[in-house]
Amino acid sequence: MTIGVLLVDDEQLVRTGLRTILESEPDLAVVGEAADGTEVPGLVSRTRPEVVLMDVRMPTVDGIRATEHLMSTMDAPPKVVVVTTFENDDYVYDALRAGASGFLLKRSRPEEIVAAVRTVTAGDSLLFPAAIRRLAARHGTGRGPGGLREAGLTEREEQVLRLMTTGMSNVEIAGELFLGVETVKTHVGNLLAKLGARDRTQAVIRAYESGFVSPDESGA
């Protein structure tokens, strides 16, 4: 399977660099480029990419609004990875809340960029626990009513979610809880459904915003 990628960045040099990196891989193909979020809906409809690498800051329509539009108007939107210069960019947190599956720094190594595209295509999320914790703290999260009680998570699902906020993979969670990997996958799928979360990133954001976990908790 060839993974189609749409590049969205207002800097031609950045787009050219990303194209060179991605097209050096046999399973990746750049299906289009855009210089602003205004171009994204039309390009996504025409090219049907699996992944959009989205600059978070653009002059007319930024990556947050473009991501929100894709998530709210498409039945099966592509995975969005926002690209930013600084990991503490507040725009990153807003983009994650809008539905992005993770973020990349523009200084990321080529192998990291390639791995990110493959990771989100496989249905996983790009979690950077320390960065998300700092952003959550600055955004004043943790004030939601009742934590996640209304979601009706089981005790085991709560344990899995807490470990997800630390960035653990299913394999690592399985080892920590002495469970089978398939069992962990089932718990993850169930808690995503209960939270109404598209992926692990959205679940982690919900965990912070509801107060289920605190940005001050060690190891989160």
mmCIF file of C-alpha atoms in Angstrom:
data_model
loop_
_atom_site.group_PDB
_atom_site.id
_atom_site.type_symbol
_atom_site.label_atom_id
_atom_site.label_comp_id
_atom_site.label_asym_id
_atom_site.label_seq_id
_atom_site.Cartn_x
_atom_site.Cartn_y
_atom_site.Cartn_z
ATOM 1 C CA MET A 1 0.000 0.000 0.000
ATOM 2 C CA THR A 2 1.220 3.458 -0.901
ATOM 3 C CA ILE A 3 0.479 6.145 1.695
ATOM 4 C CA GLY A 4 -0.637 9.416 0.135
ATOM 5 C CA VAL A 5 0.501 12.580 1.915
ATOM 6 C CA LEU A 6 -0.710 16.154 1.422
ATOM 7 C CA LEU A 7 1.784 18.897 2.371
ATOM 8 C CA VAL A 8 0.370 22.147 3.746
ATOM 9 C CA ASP A 9 2.877 24.880 4.601
ATOM 10 C CA ASP A 10 3.214 28.509 3.561
ATOM 11 C CA GLU A 11 6.958 28.094 3.042
ATOM 12 C CA GLN A 12 7.936 26.570 -0.290
ATOM 13 C CA LEU A 13 11.303 25.515 1.102
ATOM 14 C CA VAL A 14 9.656 23.478 3.851
ATOM 15 C CA ARG A 15 7.323 21.759 1.391
ATOM 16 C CA THR A 16 10.208 20.947 -0.921
ATOM 17 C CA GLY A 17 12.219 19.467 1.933
ATOM 18 C CA LEU A 18 9.302 17.327 3.107
ATOM 19 C CA ARG A 19 8.595 16.130 -0.425
ATOM 20 C CA THR A 20 12.214 15.069 -0.882
ATOM 21 C CA ILE A 21 12.193 13.146 2.391
ATOM 22 C CA LEU A 22 8.869 11.400 1.823
ATOM 23 C CA GLU A 23 9.326 10.495 -1.816
ATOM 24 C CA SER A 24 12.619 8.765 -1.045
ATOM 25 C CA GLU A 25 10.508 6.036 0.585
ATOM 26 C CA PRO A 26 8.873 3.408 -1.642
ATOM 27 C CA ASP A 27 5.608 3.313 0.321
ATOM 28 C CA LEU A 28 5.073 7.090 0.571
ATOM 29 C CA ALA A 29 3.850 9.503 -2.107
ATOM 30 C CA VAL A 30 3.136 13.235 -1.976
ATOM 31 C CA VAL A 31 -0.256 13.688 -3.644
ATOM 32 C CA GLY A 32 -0.432 17.480 -3.416
ATOM 33 C CA GLU A 33 0.792 20.706 -1.856
ATOM 34 C CA ALA A 34 -0.929 23.774 -0.419
ATOM 35 C CA ALA A 35 0.387 27.083 0.907
ATOM 36 C CA ASP A 36 -2.616 27.906 3.105
ATOM 37 C CA GLY A 37 -5.467 26.234 4.938
ATOM 38 C CA THR A 38 -7.974 27.699 2.474
ATOM 39 C CA GLU A 39 -6.774 25.203 -0.125
ATOM 40 C CA VAL A 40 -7.043 22.136 2.107
ATOM 41 C CA PRO A 41 -10.711 21.066 1.713
ATOM 42 C CA GLY A 42 -10.591 21.053 -2.070
ATOM 43 C CA LEU A 43 -7.232 19.300 -2.248
ATOM 44 C CA VAL A 44 -8.256 16.640 0.252
ATOM 45 C CA SER A 45 -11.434 15.957 -1.722
ATOM 46 C CA ARG A 46 -9.503 15.617 -4.972
ATOM 47 C CA THR A 47 -6.415 13.723 -3.821
ATOM 48 C CA ARG A 48 -7.782 11.664 -0.893
ATOM 49 C CA PRO A 49 -4.555 11.534 1.153
ATOM 50 C CA GLU A 50 -4.157 9.202 4.102
ATOM 51 C CA VAL A 51 -2.147 11.852 5.972
ATOM 52 C CA VAL A 52 -1.965 15.648 5.946
ATOM 53 C CA LEU A 53 1.216 17.289 7.231
ATOM 54 C CA MET A 54 -0.243 20.625 8.306
ATOM 55 C CA ASP A 55 1.665 23.770 9.216
ATOM 56 C CA VAL A 56 0.078 25.106 12.378
ATOM 57 C CA ARG A 57 0.621 28.782 11.577
ATOM 58 C CA MET A 58 -0.450 30.118 8.162
ATOM 59 C CA PRO A 59 -1.501 33.619 7.081
ATOM 60 C CA THR A 60 -5.176 33.212 6.093
ATOM 61 C CA VAL A 61 -6.550 29.937 7.470
ATOM 62 C CA ASP A 62 -4.272 28.328 10.042
ATOM 63 C CA GLY A 63 -3.790 24.650 10.728
ATOM 64 C CA ILE A 64 -6.271 24.636 13.607
ATOM 65 C CA ARG A 65 -9.186 25.900 11.546
ATOM 66 C CA ALA A 66 -8.245 23.695 8.603
ATOM 67 C CA THR A 67 -8.122 20.634 10.875
ATOM 68 C CA GLU A 68 -11.457 21.506 12.493
ATOM 69 C CA HIS A 69 -13.032 21.797 9.058
ATOM 70 C CA LEU A 70 -11.777 18.397 7.928
ATOM 71 C CA MET A 71 -12.893 16.668 11.116
ATOM 72 C CA SER A 72 -16.345 18.242 11.118
ATOM 73 C CA THR A 73 -17.223 17.897 7.432
ATOM 74 C CA MET A 74 -15.752 14.548 6.342
ATOM 75 C CA ASP A 75 -17.055 11.109 7.283
ATOM 76 C CA ALA A 76 -13.557 9.639 7.012
ATOM 77 C CA PRO A 77 -11.081 12.511 7.313
ATOM 78 C CA PRO A 78 -7.363 11.911 6.762
ATOM 79 C CA LYS A 79 -5.003 11.762 9.685
ATOM 80 C CA VAL A 80 -3.573 15.190 10.449
ATOM 81 C CA VAL A 81 -0.100 15.758 11.846
ATOM 82 C CA VAL A 82 0.585 19.396 12.625
ATOM 83 C CA VAL A 83 4.056 20.732 11.960
ATOM 84 C CA THR A 84 5.473 23.471 14.128
ATOM 85 C CA THR A 85 8.711 25.238 14.936
ATOM 86 C CA PHE A 86 8.334 25.083 18.737
ATOM 87 C CA GLU A 87 6.916 22.197 20.766
ATOM 88 C CA ASN A 88 5.488 24.640 23.321
ATOM 89 C CA ASP A 89 3.466 26.452 20.655
ATOM 90 C CA ASP A 90 -0.043 26.963 22.081
ATOM 91 C CA TYR A 91 -1.408 26.442 18.581
ATOM 92 C CA VAL A 92 -0.282 22.814 18.835
ATOM 93 C CA TYR A 93 -2.591 22.088 21.750
ATOM 94 C CA ASP A 94 -5.513 23.724 19.961
ATOM 95 C CA ALA A 95 -4.776 21.637 16.864
ATOM 96 C CA LEU A 96 -4.707 18.454 18.939
ATOM 97 C CA ARG A 97 -8.037 19.423 20.467
ATOM 98 C CA ALA A 98 -9.375 20.010 16.963
ATOM 99 C CA GLY A 99 -8.567 16.442 15.964
ATOM 100 C CA ALA A 100 -4.915 16.251 14.924
ATOM 101 C CA SER A 101 -3.287 12.912 15.719
ATOM 102 C CA GLY A 102 -0.015 14.465 16.818
ATOM 103 C CA PHE A 103 2.657 16.966 15.942
ATOM 104 C CA LEU A 104 6.137 17.170 14.482
ATOM 105 C CA LEU A 105 8.829 19.756 14.894
ATOM 106 C CA LYS A 106 10.187 21.285 11.692
ATOM 107 C CA ARG A 107 13.667 20.325 12.846
ATOM 108 C CA SER A 108 12.694 16.632 13.077
ATOM 109 C CA ARG A 109 15.084 14.199 11.450
ATOM 110 C CA PRO A 110 13.989 12.625 8.140
ATOM 111 C CA GLU A 111 13.520 9.221 9.744
ATOM 112 C CA GLU A 112 11.254 10.765 12.396
ATOM 113 C CA ILE A 113 9.063 12.378 9.739
ATOM 114 C CA VAL A 114 8.767 9.127 7.804
ATOM 115 C CA ALA A 115 7.994 7.184 10.988
ATOM 116 C CA ALA A 116 5.321 9.716 11.961
ATOM 117 C CA VAL A 117 3.450 9.277 8.689
ATOM 118 C CA ARG A 118 3.526 5.508 9.004
ATOM 119 C CA THR A 119 2.537 5.615 12.665
ATOM 120 C CA VAL A 120 -0.645 7.652 12.209
ATOM 121 C CA THR A 121 -1.589 5.695 9.092
ATOM 122 C CA ALA A 122 -1.471 2.524 11.196
ATOM 123 C CA GLY A 123 -3.977 4.089 13.584
ATOM 124 C CA ASP A 124 -1.587 5.071 16.332
ATOM 125 C CA SER A 125 -0.974 8.580 17.665
ATOM 126 C CA LEU A 126 2.140 10.662 18.067
ATOM 127 C CA LEU A 127 2.214 11.406 21.762
ATOM 128 C CA PHE A 128 4.851 13.583 23.370
ATOM 129 C CA PRO A 129 3.787 13.292 27.019
ATOM 130 C CA ALA A 130 5.989 16.019 28.497
ATOM 131 C CA ALA A 131 5.048 18.558 25.832
ATOM 132 C CA ILE A 132 1.320 17.814 26.087
ATOM 133 C CA ARG A 133 1.508 18.035 29.889
ATOM 134 C CA ARG A 134 3.120 21.485 29.702
ATOM 135 C CA LEU A 135 0.597 22.698 27.159
ATOM 136 C CA ALA A 136 -2.295 21.322 29.216
ATOM 137 C CA ALA A 137 -1.029 23.154 32.292
ATOM 138 C CA ARG A 138 -0.850 26.459 30.398
ATOM 139 C CA HIS A 139 -4.335 26.021 28.995
ATOM 140 C CA GLY A 140 -5.828 25.769 32.468
ATOM 141 C CA THR A 141 -7.260 22.304 31.952
ATOM 142 C CA GLY A 142 -8.511 20.011 34.664
ATOM 143 C CA ARG A 143 -11.595 22.053 35.522
ATOM 144 C CA GLY A 144 -14.162 19.863 33.792
ATOM 145 C CA PRO A 145 -17.163 18.732 35.850
ATOM 146 C CA GLY A 146 -16.965 15.280 37.353
ATOM 147 C CA GLY A 147 -13.799 14.074 35.723
ATOM 148 C CA LEU A 148 -14.697 11.263 33.346
ATOM 149 C CA ARG A 149 -17.374 9.689 35.546
ATOM 150 C CA GLU A 150 -20.047 10.326 32.954
ATOM 151 C CA ALA A 151 -18.129 8.152 30.483
ATOM 152 C CA GLY A 152 -18.571 5.074 32.651
ATOM 153 C CA LEU A 153 -15.026 3.755 32.303
ATOM 154 C CA THR A 154 -14.274 0.533 34.112
ATOM 155 C CA GLU A 155 -11.445 0.435 36.630
ATOM 156 C CA ARG A 156 -9.229 -1.361 34.119
ATOM 157 C CA GLU A 157 -10.028 1.161 31.388
ATOM 158 C CA GLU A 158 -9.076 3.965 33.772
ATOM 159 C CA GLN A 159 -5.758 2.241 34.445
ATOM 160 C CA VAL A 160 -5.103 1.928 30.718
ATOM 161 C CA LEU A 161 -5.984 5.580 30.114
ATOM 162 C CA ARG A 162 -3.608 6.759 32.848
ATOM 163 C CA LEU A 163 -0.794 4.809 31.245
ATOM 164 C CA MET A 164 -1.741 6.180 27.816
ATOM 165 C CA THR A 165 -1.184 9.707 29.134
ATOM 166 C CA THR A 166 2.428 8.753 29.836
ATOM 167 C CA GLY A 167 2.904 7.838 26.168
ATOM 168 C CA MET A 168 3.011 4.075 26.680
ATOM 169 C CA SER A 169 2.270 1.831 23.702
ATOM 170 C CA ASN A 170 -0.155 -1.096 23.898
ATOM 171 C CA VAL A 171 2.782 -3.473 24.327
ATOM 172 C CA GLU A 172 4.197 -1.399 27.204
ATOM 173 C CA ILE A 173 0.783 -1.117 28.868
ATOM 174 C CA ALA A 174 0.344 -4.876 28.561
ATOM 175 C CA GLY A 175 3.656 -5.418 30.335
ATOM 176 C CA GLU A 176 2.828 -2.913 33.071
ATOM 177 C CA LEU A 177 -0.599 -4.427 33.800
ATOM 178 C CA PHE A 178 0.348 -8.087 33.114
ATOM 179 C CA LEU A 179 -2.236 -8.343 30.343
ATOM 180 C CA GLY A 180 -2.181 -9.643 26.786
ATOM 181 C CA VAL A 181 -1.642 -7.075 24.037
ATOM 182 C CA GLU A 182 -4.973 -7.980 22.412
ATOM 183 C CA THR A 183 -6.709 -7.425 25.743
ATOM 184 C CA VAL A 184 -5.144 -3.975 25.992
ATOM 185 C CA LYS A 185 -6.248 -3.188 22.437
ATOM 186 C CA THR A 186 -9.790 -4.121 23.428
ATOM 187 C CA HIS A 187 -9.660 -1.843 26.486
ATOM 188 C CA VAL A 188 -8.273 1.017 24.369
ATOM 189 C CA GLY A 189 -11.007 0.573 21.780
ATOM 190 C CA ASN A 190 -13.692 0.514 24.459
ATOM 191 C CA LEU A 191 -12.457 3.621 26.257
ATOM 192 C CA LEU A 192 -12.109 5.538 22.982
ATOM 193 C CA ALA A 193 -15.724 4.706 22.168
ATOM 194 C CA LYS A 194 -16.930 5.739 25.633
ATOM 195 C CA LEU A 195 -15.023 9.028 25.464
ATOM 196 C CA GLY A 196 -16.124 9.739 21.901
ATOM 197 C CA ALA A 197 -12.434 10.093 21.024
ATOM 198 C CA ARG A 198 -11.102 9.506 17.513
ATOM 199 C CA ASP A 199 -7.736 8.252 18.706
ATOM 200 C CA ARG A 200 -5.323 8.056 21.631
ATOM 201 C CA THR A 201 -4.366 11.722 21.371
ATOM 202 C CA GLN A 202 -7.997 12.811 21.753
ATOM 203 C CA ALA A 203 -8.399 10.479 24.734
ATOM 204 C CA VAL A 204 -5.343 11.986 26.436
ATOM 205 C CA ILE A 205 -6.637 15.506 25.834
ATOM 206 C CA ARG A 206 -9.989 14.494 27.383
ATOM 207 C CA ALA A 207 -8.148 13.017 30.368
ATOM 208 C CA TYR A 208 -6.427 16.339 31.050
ATOM 209 C CA GLU A 209 -9.388 18.601 30.339
ATOM 210 C CA SER A 210 -11.743 16.599 32.546
ATOM 211 C CA GLY A 211 -9.336 16.596 35.472
ATOM 212 C CA PHE A 212 -9.000 12.801 35.306
ATOM 213 C CA VAL A 213 -5.251 13.381 35.318
ATOM 214 C CA SER A 214 -3.461 16.541 36.321
ATOM 215 C CA PRO A 215 -0.595 18.202 34.431
ATOM 216 C CA ASP A 216 1.194 18.201 37.799
ATOM 217 C CA GLU A 217 1.074 14.422 38.183
ATOM 218 C CA SER A 218 4.538 12.923 38.040
ATOM 219 C CA GLY A 219 5.235 10.606 35.163
ATOM 220 C CA ALA A 220 2.229 11.787 33.135
#
